[in-house]
Amino acid sequence: MRTGMTAPAPKPWIAAIAPYVPGRATADDGRRVVKLSSNENPLGTPDTAREAYRGAATELERYPDASAAELRAALAAHYGIEADRIVYGTGSDEVLHLAAGAFAGVGDEIIHVRYGFAVYDIATRRVGAVPVVAPDRDYATDVDAILARVTERTKVIFVANPNNPTGTYTSREDIARLHAALPRDVLLVIDQAYTEYLDPEDDDGALALARTEPNVLVTRTFSKIFGLAAERIGWGYASPAIIDAMHRIRAPFSFGIGAQRAAIAALDAHDFIAASRDHNRTWRGWFERQIAALSNHGLRAVPSKANFVMVLFEGALTAGAAYQALMAAGYATRWLPGQGLAHGLRITIGAEADMRAVAEILRTEAERAG
Ligand SMILES: *Cc1c(COP(=O)(O)O)cnc(C)c1O
């Protein structure tokens, strides 16, 4: 007879997971606030994507195409890649989980950077692998620190480029150098959730590497510049063998028909995407200058290539106090003490009026604190 446990016990590596904390949309009292905490697009969703989504309302009784053939064909045409080398998931979050699940297990190691995307730690622990944390270089990805941590047990490396929550960018040379120095049986995942926000000259070369190399996976999402976070659509591109392994363990129906139609339409929303990029570049630059003007109060912005800025508070005004002041004024930002960033706030680049208001509140609070 079995003895002992009185209830099912989660595996110890599952019990060790710190749950993902989503960006807030409400204050403690339930008031809705302006959400600058999840890097959503302040310009909304392309009209054409909204219409395509509505068009699916007559087909709600049907399962979607499990092979996402139309979406893969659209992605292939848009990016000049092979449709049969694309995997997709319920957000790129699922694609990241698939990468860990297909290539790592109990006792294996997965490397990510110290100030990295919170999902990497969860995806690693979920499969019983050990997260190995590579220190940063002034908040940016340090390729040499990653390489120094590669062991016989390393199976996967997660690098976001640009990185979240820091906004830092890893150059094409550094990505190539990282890949060149890795054993060929280590999967290098380049998470390009914010790649559409980059200036054209900033191609990090990862998609080209994924085309020719057997151990590179690039992940992308429709949640950020394409304005479709609600519909949970992400995808990845890699060698046929990597894609095959990931397909074996994905959910059979990753996202709905409306999501798929909306994503296809969003790919062609060139004006919307250009306007989103322009708005972001303009107001990110403006906001970074406002923070630079507060350097005598100990504020500084980590240089960002994404649609958010990590502001560091190294003077009398603390990040926690700034977070509270912004929340009280109706602005939710992302304070990440649990990720070793008790001294930083990640602030999404929102609408003009909101950026002006946030900058003004930070100036007032910094001056008050001394
Ligand atoms: C937002 C984000 C994603 C995308 O998440 P989805 O699941 O596609 O919404 C992936 N990686 C990073 C680094 C992100 O910031």
mmCIF file of C-alpha atoms and ligand atoms in Angstrom:
data_model
loop_
_atom_site.group_PDB
_atom_site.id
_atom_site.type_symbol
_atom_site.label_atom_id
_atom_site.label_comp_id
_atom_site.label_asym_id
_atom_site.label_seq_id
_atom_site.Cartn_x
_atom_site.Cartn_y
_atom_site.Cartn_z
ATOM 1 C CA MET A 1 0.000 0.000 0.000
ATOM 2 C CA ARG A 2 1.159 3.554 -0.709
ATOM 3 C CA THR A 3 1.865 5.718 2.284
ATOM 4 C CA GLY A 4 2.842 9.278 2.991
ATOM 5 C CA MET A 5 1.431 12.033 0.784
ATOM 6 C CA THR A 6 -2.123 13.168 1.384
ATOM 7 C CA ALA A 7 -2.325 15.138 -1.865
ATOM 8 C CA PRO A 8 -0.584 15.118 -5.256
ATOM 9 C CA ALA A 9 2.845 16.727 -4.906
ATOM 10 C CA PRO A 10 4.096 18.909 -7.724
ATOM 11 C CA LYS A 11 7.568 18.038 -8.997
ATOM 12 C CA PRO A 12 10.141 20.000 -6.978
ATOM 13 C CA TRP A 13 11.251 21.967 -10.050
ATOM 14 C CA ILE A 14 7.644 23.053 -10.648
ATOM 15 C CA ALA A 15 7.235 24.089 -7.016
ATOM 16 C CA ALA A 16 10.385 26.205 -7.420
ATOM 17 C CA ILE A 17 8.857 28.342 -10.201
ATOM 18 C CA ALA A 18 8.099 31.958 -9.297
ATOM 19 C CA PRO A 19 4.862 32.656 -11.228
ATOM 20 C CA TYR A 20 4.961 35.208 -14.041
ATOM 21 C CA VAL A 21 3.699 38.605 -12.894
ATOM 22 C CA PRO A 22 1.773 40.356 -15.691
ATOM 23 C CA GLY A 23 1.849 44.133 -16.179
ATOM 24 C CA ARG A 24 -0.924 45.868 -14.283
ATOM 25 C CA ALA A 25 -3.973 47.518 -15.815
ATOM 26 C CA THR A 26 -5.584 48.653 -12.544
ATOM 27 C CA ALA A 27 -4.481 50.380 -9.329
ATOM 28 C CA ASP A 28 -4.846 48.737 -5.896
ATOM 29 C CA ASP A 29 -8.325 50.228 -5.534
ATOM 30 C CA GLY A 30 -9.447 48.732 -8.859
ATOM 31 C CA ARG A 31 -9.273 52.015 -10.788
ATOM 32 C CA ARG A 32 -8.309 51.545 -14.443
ATOM 33 C CA VAL A 33 -4.991 53.170 -15.194
ATOM 34 C CA VAL A 34 -3.016 53.958 -18.338
ATOM 35 C CA LYS A 35 -1.080 50.772 -18.989
ATOM 36 C CA LEU A 36 2.590 51.453 -19.662
ATOM 37 C CA SER A 37 3.497 48.101 -18.149
ATOM 38 C CA SER A 38 3.198 45.507 -20.938
ATOM 39 C CA ASN A 39 4.833 47.084 -24.013
ATOM 40 C CA GLU A 40 1.583 47.139 -25.962
ATOM 41 C CA ASN A 41 1.178 49.335 -29.035
ATOM 42 C CA PRO A 42 -0.295 52.750 -28.064
ATOM 43 C CA LEU A 43 -1.564 53.153 -31.650
ATOM 44 C CA GLY A 44 -3.854 50.136 -31.199
ATOM 45 C CA THR A 45 -4.454 47.523 -33.899
ATOM 46 C CA PRO A 46 -4.450 47.950 -37.699
ATOM 47 C CA ASP A 47 -8.044 48.531 -38.931
ATOM 48 C CA THR A 48 -7.615 45.815 -41.537
ATOM 49 C CA ALA A 49 -6.667 43.300 -38.845
ATOM 50 C CA ARG A 50 -9.724 44.254 -36.792
ATOM 51 C CA GLU A 51 -11.980 43.724 -39.834
ATOM 52 C CA ALA A 52 -10.378 40.377 -40.645
ATOM 53 C CA TYR A 53 -10.912 39.288 -37.053
ATOM 54 C CA ARG A 54 -14.584 40.290 -37.194
ATOM 55 C CA GLY A 55 -14.983 38.309 -40.410
ATOM 56 C CA ALA A 56 -14.269 35.087 -38.522
ATOM 57 C CA ALA A 57 -17.363 35.540 -36.332
ATOM 58 C CA THR A 58 -19.478 33.423 -38.711
ATOM 59 C CA GLU A 59 -17.216 30.378 -38.273
ATOM 60 C CA LEU A 60 -16.977 30.028 -34.526
ATOM 61 C CA GLU A 61 -18.221 26.425 -34.435
ATOM 62 C CA ARG A 62 -15.233 25.231 -36.489
ATOM 63 C CA TYR A 63 -11.783 24.217 -35.315
ATOM 64 C CA PRO A 64 -9.105 26.388 -36.894
ATOM 65 C CA ASP A 65 -6.649 24.927 -39.411
ATOM 66 C CA ALA A 66 -4.251 23.085 -37.103
ATOM 67 C CA SER A 67 -1.399 23.511 -39.574
ATOM 68 C CA ALA A 68 -1.895 27.302 -39.776
ATOM 69 C CA ALA A 69 -1.180 26.930 -43.496
ATOM 70 C CA GLU A 70 -2.462 30.372 -44.517
ATOM 71 C CA LEU A 71 -0.524 32.157 -41.819
ATOM 72 C CA ARG A 72 2.677 30.235 -42.596
ATOM 73 C CA ALA A 73 2.283 31.022 -46.297
ATOM 74 C CA ALA A 74 1.792 34.711 -45.493
ATOM 75 C CA LEU A 75 4.842 34.760 -43.198
ATOM 76 C CA ALA A 76 6.929 32.937 -45.795
ATOM 77 C CA ALA A 77 6.004 35.428 -48.513
ATOM 78 C CA HIS A 78 6.449 38.435 -46.230
ATOM 79 C CA TYR A 79 9.861 37.513 -44.843
ATOM 80 C CA GLY A 80 11.223 35.447 -47.737
ATOM 81 C CA ILE A 81 11.500 32.275 -45.643
ATOM 82 C CA GLU A 82 10.303 28.677 -46.065
ATOM 83 C CA ALA A 83 6.748 27.958 -44.870
ATOM 84 C CA ASP A 84 7.672 24.430 -43.773
ATOM 85 C CA ARG A 85 10.300 25.774 -41.385
ATOM 86 C CA ILE A 86 7.860 27.804 -39.301
ATOM 87 C CA VAL A 87 6.398 26.727 -35.968
ATOM 88 C CA TYR A 88 3.745 28.775 -34.176
ATOM 89 C CA GLY A 89 2.247 28.977 -30.754
ATOM 90 C CA THR A 90 -0.136 30.654 -28.365
ATOM 91 C CA GLY A 91 2.030 33.737 -28.247
ATOM 92 C CA SER A 92 5.755 33.455 -28.733
ATOM 93 C CA ASP A 93 5.681 32.510 -25.032
ATOM 94 C CA GLU A 94 4.495 29.060 -26.112
ATOM 95 C CA VAL A 95 7.204 28.864 -28.769
ATOM 96 C CA LEU A 96 9.823 29.553 -26.079
ATOM 97 C CA HIS A 97 8.328 26.773 -23.948
ATOM 98 C CA LEU A 98 8.413 24.435 -26.957
ATOM 99 C CA ALA A 99 12.113 25.141 -27.444
ATOM 100 C CA ALA A 100 12.910 24.244 -23.853
ATOM 101 C CA GLY A 101 10.561 21.264 -23.886
ATOM 102 C CA ALA A 102 11.916 19.744 -27.091
ATOM 103 C CA PHE A 103 15.615 20.185 -26.309
ATOM 104 C CA ALA A 104 16.126 20.145 -22.537
ATOM 105 C CA GLY A 105 15.043 18.094 -19.552
ATOM 106 C CA VAL A 106 15.917 17.170 -16.003
ATOM 107 C CA GLY A 107 19.573 17.872 -15.229
ATOM 108 C CA ASP A 108 20.215 19.904 -18.380
ATOM 109 C CA GLU A 109 21.168 23.582 -18.288
ATOM 110 C CA ILE A 110 19.612 26.556 -20.055
ATOM 111 C CA ILE A 111 21.420 29.912 -20.052
ATOM 112 C CA HIS A 112 19.789 33.330 -19.992
ATOM 113 C CA VAL A 113 21.051 36.788 -19.063
ATOM 114 C CA ARG A 114 20.646 38.283 -15.592
ATOM 115 C CA TYR A 115 18.139 40.952 -16.586
ATOM 116 C CA GLY A 116 16.256 38.795 -19.064
ATOM 117 C CA PHE A 117 12.683 37.966 -20.000
ATOM 118 C CA ALA A 118 10.925 36.301 -17.038
ATOM 119 C CA VAL A 119 9.482 33.516 -19.224
ATOM 120 C CA TYR A 120 12.962 32.007 -19.794
ATOM 121 C CA ASP A 121 13.328 31.032 -16.154
ATOM 122 C CA ILE A 122 9.820 29.534 -16.096
ATOM 123 C CA ALA A 123 10.297 27.620 -19.373
ATOM 124 C CA THR A 124 13.587 26.242 -18.038
ATOM 125 C CA ARG A 125 12.284 25.086 -14.674
ATOM 126 C CA ARG A 126 9.083 23.697 -16.164
ATOM 127 C CA VAL A 127 11.053 20.952 -17.934
ATOM 128 C CA GLY A 128 13.262 20.282 -14.910
ATOM 129 C CA ALA A 129 16.303 21.978 -16.404
ATOM 130 C CA VAL A 130 18.587 24.269 -14.398
ATOM 131 C CA PRO A 131 18.572 28.003 -15.199
ATOM 132 C CA VAL A 132 22.122 29.336 -15.538
ATOM 133 C CA VAL A 133 22.305 33.111 -15.303
ATOM 134 C CA ALA A 134 24.974 35.041 -17.213
ATOM 135 C CA PRO A 135 25.848 38.436 -15.695
ATOM 136 C CA ASP A 136 25.155 41.543 -17.753
ATOM 137 C CA ARG A 137 27.484 44.261 -19.007
ATOM 138 C CA ASP A 138 25.837 47.514 -17.809
ATOM 139 C CA TYR A 139 22.402 45.873 -18.256
ATOM 140 C CA ALA A 140 23.207 44.594 -21.751
ATOM 141 C CA THR A 141 23.785 41.040 -22.938
ATOM 142 C CA ASP A 142 27.421 40.006 -22.441
ATOM 143 C CA VAL A 143 28.248 37.377 -25.046
ATOM 144 C CA ASP A 144 31.501 36.416 -23.330
ATOM 145 C CA ALA A 145 29.718 35.904 -20.003
ATOM 146 C CA ILE A 146 27.265 33.560 -21.746
ATOM 147 C CA LEU A 147 30.053 31.621 -23.468
ATOM 148 C CA ALA A 148 31.919 31.274 -20.176
ATOM 149 C CA ARG A 149 28.898 29.426 -18.747
ATOM 150 C CA VAL A 150 28.488 26.837 -21.487
ATOM 151 C CA THR A 151 29.095 23.318 -20.118
ATOM 152 C CA GLU A 152 28.539 19.735 -21.247
ATOM 153 C CA ARG A 153 25.012 20.056 -19.887
ATOM 154 C CA THR A 154 24.034 23.247 -21.756
ATOM 155 C CA LYS A 155 21.170 22.557 -24.170
ATOM 156 C CA VAL A 156 19.550 25.911 -24.893
ATOM 157 C CA ILE A 157 20.504 29.605 -24.689
ATOM 158 C CA PHE A 158 17.794 32.286 -24.644
ATOM 159 C CA VAL A 159 18.766 35.765 -25.856
ATOM 160 C CA ALA A 160 16.155 38.467 -26.449
ATOM 161 C CA ASN A 161 17.230 41.108 -28.964
ATOM 162 C CA PRO A 162 16.362 43.826 -28.162
ATOM 163 C CA ASN A 163 16.303 42.578 -24.592
ATOM 164 C CA ASN A 164 13.361 42.898 -22.231
ATOM 165 C CA PRO A 165 13.288 44.481 -19.618
ATOM 166 C CA THR A 166 16.454 46.468 -20.414
ATOM 167 C CA GLY A 167 15.811 47.490 -24.048
ATOM 168 C CA THR A 168 19.466 46.859 -24.908
ATOM 169 C CA TYR A 169 20.571 45.599 -28.316
ATOM 170 C CA THR A 170 23.145 42.952 -29.185
ATOM 171 C CA SER A 171 24.994 43.686 -32.434
ATOM 172 C CA ARG A 172 25.110 41.428 -35.458
ATOM 173 C CA GLU A 173 28.822 40.877 -34.765
ATOM 174 C CA ASP A 174 28.149 39.756 -31.196
ATOM 175 C CA ILE A 175 25.306 37.407 -32.219
ATOM 176 C CA ALA A 176 27.574 35.888 -34.893
ATOM 177 C CA ARG A 177 30.436 35.582 -32.410
ATOM 178 C CA LEU A 178 28.178 33.909 -29.849
ATOM 179 C CA HIS A 179 26.882 31.435 -32.394
ATOM 180 C CA ALA A 180 30.318 30.675 -33.846
ATOM 181 C CA ALA A 181 31.734 29.771 -30.436
ATOM 182 C CA LEU A 182 28.873 27.462 -29.424
ATOM 183 C CA PRO A 183 28.902 23.685 -29.708
ATOM 184 C CA ARG A 184 26.639 22.706 -32.606
ATOM 185 C CA ASP A 185 24.307 20.752 -30.341
ATOM 186 C CA VAL A 186 23.384 23.811 -28.260
ATOM 187 C CA LEU A 187 20.195 25.521 -29.456
ATOM 188 C CA LEU A 188 20.589 29.302 -29.665
ATOM 189 C CA VAL A 189 17.179 30.990 -29.382
ATOM 190 C CA ILE A 190 17.092 34.610 -30.530
ATOM 191 C CA ASP A 191 13.822 36.121 -29.291
ATOM 192 C CA GLN A 192 12.996 39.008 -31.630
ATOM 193 C CA ALA A 193 9.765 40.183 -30.009
ATOM 194 C CA TYR A 194 10.769 43.830 -30.592
ATOM 195 C CA THR A 195 12.692 43.498 -33.842
ATOM 196 C CA GLU A 196 10.180 45.570 -35.854
ATOM 197 C CA TYR A 197 11.062 48.583 -33.700
ATOM 198 C CA LEU A 198 14.693 48.531 -34.816
ATOM 199 C CA ASP A 199 16.031 50.929 -37.405
ATOM 200 C CA PRO A 200 16.636 49.113 -40.718
ATOM 201 C CA GLU A 201 20.439 49.185 -40.310
ATOM 202 C CA ASP A 202 20.123 47.213 -37.060
ATOM 203 C CA ASP A 203 19.420 43.735 -38.467
ATOM 204 C CA ASP A 204 21.060 41.361 -35.970
ATOM 205 C CA GLY A 205 21.456 38.662 -38.608
ATOM 206 C CA ALA A 206 19.621 35.989 -36.608
ATOM 207 C CA LEU A 207 17.076 35.157 -39.307
ATOM 208 C CA ALA A 208 19.882 34.571 -41.806
ATOM 209 C CA LEU A 209 21.696 32.383 -39.266
ATOM 210 C CA ALA A 210 18.520 30.372 -38.650
ATOM 211 C CA ARG A 211 18.291 29.730 -42.377
ATOM 212 C CA THR A 212 21.751 28.198 -42.717
ATOM 213 C CA GLU A 213 22.640 26.881 -39.265
ATOM 214 C CA PRO A 214 21.224 23.728 -37.660
ATOM 215 C CA ASN A 215 21.071 25.186 -34.141
ATOM 216 C CA VAL A 216 19.445 28.640 -34.329
ATOM 217 C CA LEU A 217 15.770 29.396 -33.629
ATOM 218 C CA VAL A 218 14.332 32.891 -34.150
ATOM 219 C CA THR A 219 11.050 33.727 -32.424
ATOM 220 C CA ARG A 220 8.658 36.549 -33.337
ATOM 221 C CA THR A 221 5.306 37.785 -32.071
ATOM 222 C CA PHE A 222 2.199 39.633 -33.221
ATOM 223 C CA SER A 223 1.750 41.024 -29.698
ATOM 224 C CA LYS A 224 3.951 44.095 -29.938
ATOM 225 C CA ILE A 225 4.190 46.314 -33.040
ATOM 226 C CA PHE A 226 1.356 44.461 -34.816
ATOM 227 C CA GLY A 227 -1.035 45.325 -31.969
ATOM 228 C CA LEU A 228 -2.539 41.855 -31.468
ATOM 229 C CA ALA A 229 -1.481 40.943 -27.918
ATOM 230 C CA ALA A 230 -5.022 39.834 -27.022
ATOM 231 C CA GLU A 231 -5.024 37.112 -29.646
ATOM 232 C CA ARG A 232 -1.803 35.303 -28.607
ATOM 233 C CA ILE A 233 0.025 34.657 -31.868
ATOM 234 C CA GLY A 234 3.750 33.905 -32.025
ATOM 235 C CA TRP A 235 5.992 31.926 -34.337
ATOM 236 C CA GLY A 236 9.496 30.611 -34.791
ATOM 237 C CA TYR A 237 11.845 29.857 -37.690
ATOM 238 C CA ALA A 238 14.623 27.253 -37.631
ATOM 239 C CA SER A 239 15.995 24.178 -39.369
ATOM 240 C CA PRO A 240 13.463 21.485 -40.386
ATOM 241 C CA ALA A 241 14.717 19.164 -37.622
ATOM 242 C CA ILE A 242 14.207 21.756 -34.883
ATOM 243 C CA ILE A 243 10.779 22.721 -36.208
ATOM 244 C CA ASP A 244 9.747 19.064 -36.447
ATOM 245 C CA ALA A 245 10.649 18.432 -32.810
ATOM 246 C CA MET A 246 8.710 21.483 -31.638
ATOM 247 C CA HIS A 247 5.582 20.584 -33.646
ATOM 248 C CA ARG A 248 5.433 17.243 -31.831
ATOM 249 C CA ILE A 249 4.727 18.882 -28.501
ATOM 250 C CA ARG A 250 2.755 22.012 -29.371
ATOM 251 C CA ALA A 251 -0.942 22.313 -28.611
ATOM 252 C CA PRO A 252 -2.853 20.975 -31.644
ATOM 253 C CA PHE A 253 -4.779 24.241 -32.104
ATOM 254 C CA SER A 254 -2.578 27.118 -31.112
ATOM 255 C CA PHE A 255 -4.836 30.081 -31.790
ATOM 256 C CA GLY A 256 -8.259 30.776 -33.250
ATOM 257 C CA ILE A 257 -9.442 31.518 -36.778
ATOM 258 C CA GLY A 258 -9.935 35.211 -35.991
ATOM 259 C CA ALA A 259 -6.392 35.458 -34.663
ATOM 260 C CA GLN A 260 -4.978 33.874 -37.772
ATOM 261 C CA ARG A 261 -6.920 36.148 -40.122
ATOM 262 C CA ALA A 262 -6.004 39.223 -38.098
ATOM 263 C CA ALA A 263 -2.318 38.298 -38.136
ATOM 264 C CA ILE A 264 -2.280 37.839 -41.908
ATOM 265 C CA ALA A 265 -3.918 41.234 -42.374
ATOM 266 C CA ALA A 266 -1.536 42.891 -39.890
ATOM 267 C CA LEU A 267 1.498 41.733 -41.873
ATOM 268 C CA ASP A 268 0.379 43.973 -44.731
ATOM 269 C CA ALA A 269 -0.450 47.003 -42.591
ATOM 270 C CA HIS A 270 2.651 48.851 -43.738
ATOM 271 C CA ASP A 271 1.427 52.356 -42.901
ATOM 272 C CA PHE A 272 0.362 51.330 -39.411
ATOM 273 C CA ILE A 273 3.675 49.642 -38.741
ATOM 274 C CA ALA A 274 5.671 52.594 -40.084
ATOM 275 C CA ALA A 275 3.583 54.996 -37.976
ATOM 276 C CA SER A 276 4.105 52.807 -34.895
ATOM 277 C CA ARG A 277 7.856 52.750 -35.435
ATOM 278 C CA ASP A 278 8.007 56.516 -36.031
ATOM 279 C CA HIS A 279 5.903 57.299 -32.970
ATOM 280 C CA ASN A 280 8.107 55.047 -30.879
ATOM 281 C CA ARG A 281 11.365 56.518 -32.143
ATOM 282 C CA THR A 282 10.169 60.087 -31.603
ATOM 283 C CA TRP A 283 8.771 59.641 -28.107
ATOM 284 C CA ARG A 284 11.421 57.246 -26.875
ATOM 285 C CA GLY A 285 14.062 59.797 -27.854
ATOM 286 C CA TRP A 286 12.092 62.604 -26.250
ATOM 287 C CA PHE A 287 11.554 60.614 -23.062
ATOM 288 C CA GLU A 288 15.223 59.600 -22.839
ATOM 289 C CA ARG A 289 16.169 63.290 -23.057
ATOM 290 C CA GLN A 290 13.754 64.144 -20.231
ATOM 291 C CA ILE A 291 15.373 61.462 -18.073
ATOM 292 C CA ALA A 292 18.868 62.678 -19.015
ATOM 293 C CA ALA A 293 17.847 66.135 -17.751
ATOM 294 C CA LEU A 294 17.233 64.531 -14.326
ATOM 295 C CA SER A 295 20.692 62.974 -14.080
ATOM 296 C CA ASN A 296 21.581 65.351 -11.229
ATOM 297 C CA HIS A 297 18.799 63.601 -9.291
ATOM 298 C CA GLY A 298 20.286 60.191 -9.991
ATOM 299 C CA LEU A 299 17.953 59.150 -12.816
ATOM 300 C CA ARG A 300 19.284 57.566 -15.978
ATOM 301 C CA ALA A 301 17.787 55.671 -18.885
ATOM 302 C CA VAL A 302 19.415 52.488 -20.163
ATOM 303 C CA PRO A 303 19.839 53.092 -23.956
ATOM 304 C CA SER A 304 16.849 51.360 -25.594
ATOM 305 C CA LYS A 305 16.108 50.062 -29.087
ATOM 306 C CA ALA A 306 12.693 48.718 -28.072
ATOM 307 C CA ASN A 307 9.274 50.258 -27.311
ATOM 308 C CA PHE A 308 10.080 50.844 -23.656
ATOM 309 C CA VAL A 309 12.778 52.426 -21.536
ATOM 310 C CA MET A 310 14.363 51.088 -18.342
ATOM 311 C CA VAL A 311 14.821 54.075 -16.037
ATOM 312 C CA LEU A 312 17.310 53.580 -13.192
ATOM 313 C CA PHE A 313 16.934 55.472 -9.915
ATOM 314 C CA GLU A 314 20.313 55.950 -8.283
ATOM 315 C CA GLY A 315 19.580 59.072 -6.205
ATOM 316 C CA ALA A 316 17.167 60.154 -3.450
ATOM 317 C CA LEU A 317 14.064 59.220 -5.440
ATOM 318 C CA THR A 318 13.682 55.428 -5.387
ATOM 319 C CA ALA A 319 12.124 53.352 -8.153
ATOM 320 C CA GLY A 320 9.534 52.089 -5.686
ATOM 321 C CA ALA A 321 8.484 55.632 -4.728
ATOM 322 C CA ALA A 322 8.375 56.680 -8.386
ATOM 323 C CA TYR A 323 6.269 53.621 -9.198
ATOM 324 C CA GLN A 324 3.789 54.521 -6.454
ATOM 325 C CA ALA A 325 3.615 58.175 -7.494
ATOM 326 C CA LEU A 326 2.959 57.234 -11.114
ATOM 327 C CA MET A 327 0.325 54.687 -10.086
ATOM 328 C CA ALA A 328 -1.400 57.253 -7.866
ATOM 329 C CA ALA A 329 -1.552 59.576 -10.882
ATOM 330 C CA GLY A 330 -3.070 56.821 -13.033
ATOM 331 C CA TYR A 331 -0.007 55.345 -14.787
ATOM 332 C CA ALA A 332 0.982 51.695 -14.426
ATOM 333 C CA THR A 333 4.661 51.017 -15.122
ATOM 334 C CA ARG A 334 6.715 47.909 -14.480
ATOM 335 C CA TRP A 335 8.716 47.705 -11.256
ATOM 336 C CA LEU A 336 10.672 44.453 -11.084
ATOM 337 C CA PRO A 337 12.204 43.997 -7.617
ATOM 338 C CA GLY A 338 11.770 40.227 -8.022
ATOM 339 C CA GLN A 339 14.138 40.277 -10.991
ATOM 340 C CA GLY A 340 16.933 42.106 -9.216
ATOM 341 C CA LEU A 341 15.716 45.447 -10.545
ATOM 342 C CA ALA A 342 14.395 47.105 -7.396
ATOM 343 C CA HIS A 343 16.180 50.270 -8.598
ATOM 344 C CA GLY A 344 14.564 50.399 -12.063
ATOM 345 C CA LEU A 345 11.213 51.045 -13.732
ATOM 346 C CA ARG A 346 10.416 49.748 -17.183
ATOM 347 C CA ILE A 347 8.172 52.253 -18.897
ATOM 348 C CA THR A 348 6.417 51.497 -22.199
ATOM 349 C CA ILE A 349 6.454 54.296 -24.777
ATOM 350 C CA GLY A 350 2.791 55.290 -24.855
ATOM 351 C CA ALA A 351 0.769 58.100 -26.382
ATOM 352 C CA GLU A 352 2.289 61.605 -26.448
ATOM 353 C CA ALA A 353 0.103 63.009 -23.657
ATOM 354 C CA ASP A 354 0.939 60.057 -21.418
ATOM 355 C CA MET A 355 4.689 60.376 -21.997
ATOM 356 C CA ARG A 356 4.525 64.080 -21.203
ATOM 357 C CA ALA A 357 2.571 63.379 -18.029
ATOM 358 C CA VAL A 358 4.940 60.629 -16.884
ATOM 359 C CA ALA A 359 8.009 62.790 -17.490
ATOM 360 C CA GLU A 360 6.413 65.643 -15.547
ATOM 361 C CA ILE A 361 5.560 63.406 -12.587
ATOM 362 C CA LEU A 362 9.104 61.998 -12.510
ATOM 363 C CA ARG A 363 10.562 65.521 -12.593
ATOM 364 C CA THR A 364 8.311 66.684 -9.768
ATOM 365 C CA GLU A 365 9.055 63.639 -7.623
ATOM 366 C CA ALA A 366 12.818 63.785 -8.297
ATOM 367 C CA GLU A 367 12.955 67.462 -7.327
ATOM 368 C CA ARG A 368 10.886 66.856 -4.215
ATOM 369 C CA ALA A 369 13.111 63.966 -3.117
ATOM 370 C CA GLY A 370 16.213 66.142 -3.579
HETATM 371 C C1 LIG B 1 6.407 40.435 -25.172
HETATM 372 C C2 LIG B 1 7.522 39.458 -25.329
HETATM 373 C C3 LIG B 1 7.331 38.246 -25.969
HETATM 374 C C4 LIG B 1 6.040 37.935 -26.646
HETATM 375 O O1 LIG B 1 5.097 37.374 -25.926
HETATM 376 P P1 LIG B 1 3.797 36.810 -26.623
HETATM 377 O O2 LIG B 1 3.610 35.541 -25.905
HETATM 378 O O3 LIG B 1 4.074 36.583 -28.074
HETATM 379 O O4 LIG B 1 2.747 37.825 -26.392
HETATM 380 C C5 LIG B 1 8.389 37.399 -26.128
HETATM 381 N N1 LIG B 1 9.612 37.723 -25.684
HETATM 382 C C6 LIG B 1 9.844 38.899 -25.104
HETATM 383 C C7 LIG B 1 11.221 39.243 -24.698
HETATM 384 C C8 LIG B 1 8.801 39.794 -24.886
HETATM 385 O O5 LIG B 1 9.029 40.943 -24.256
#
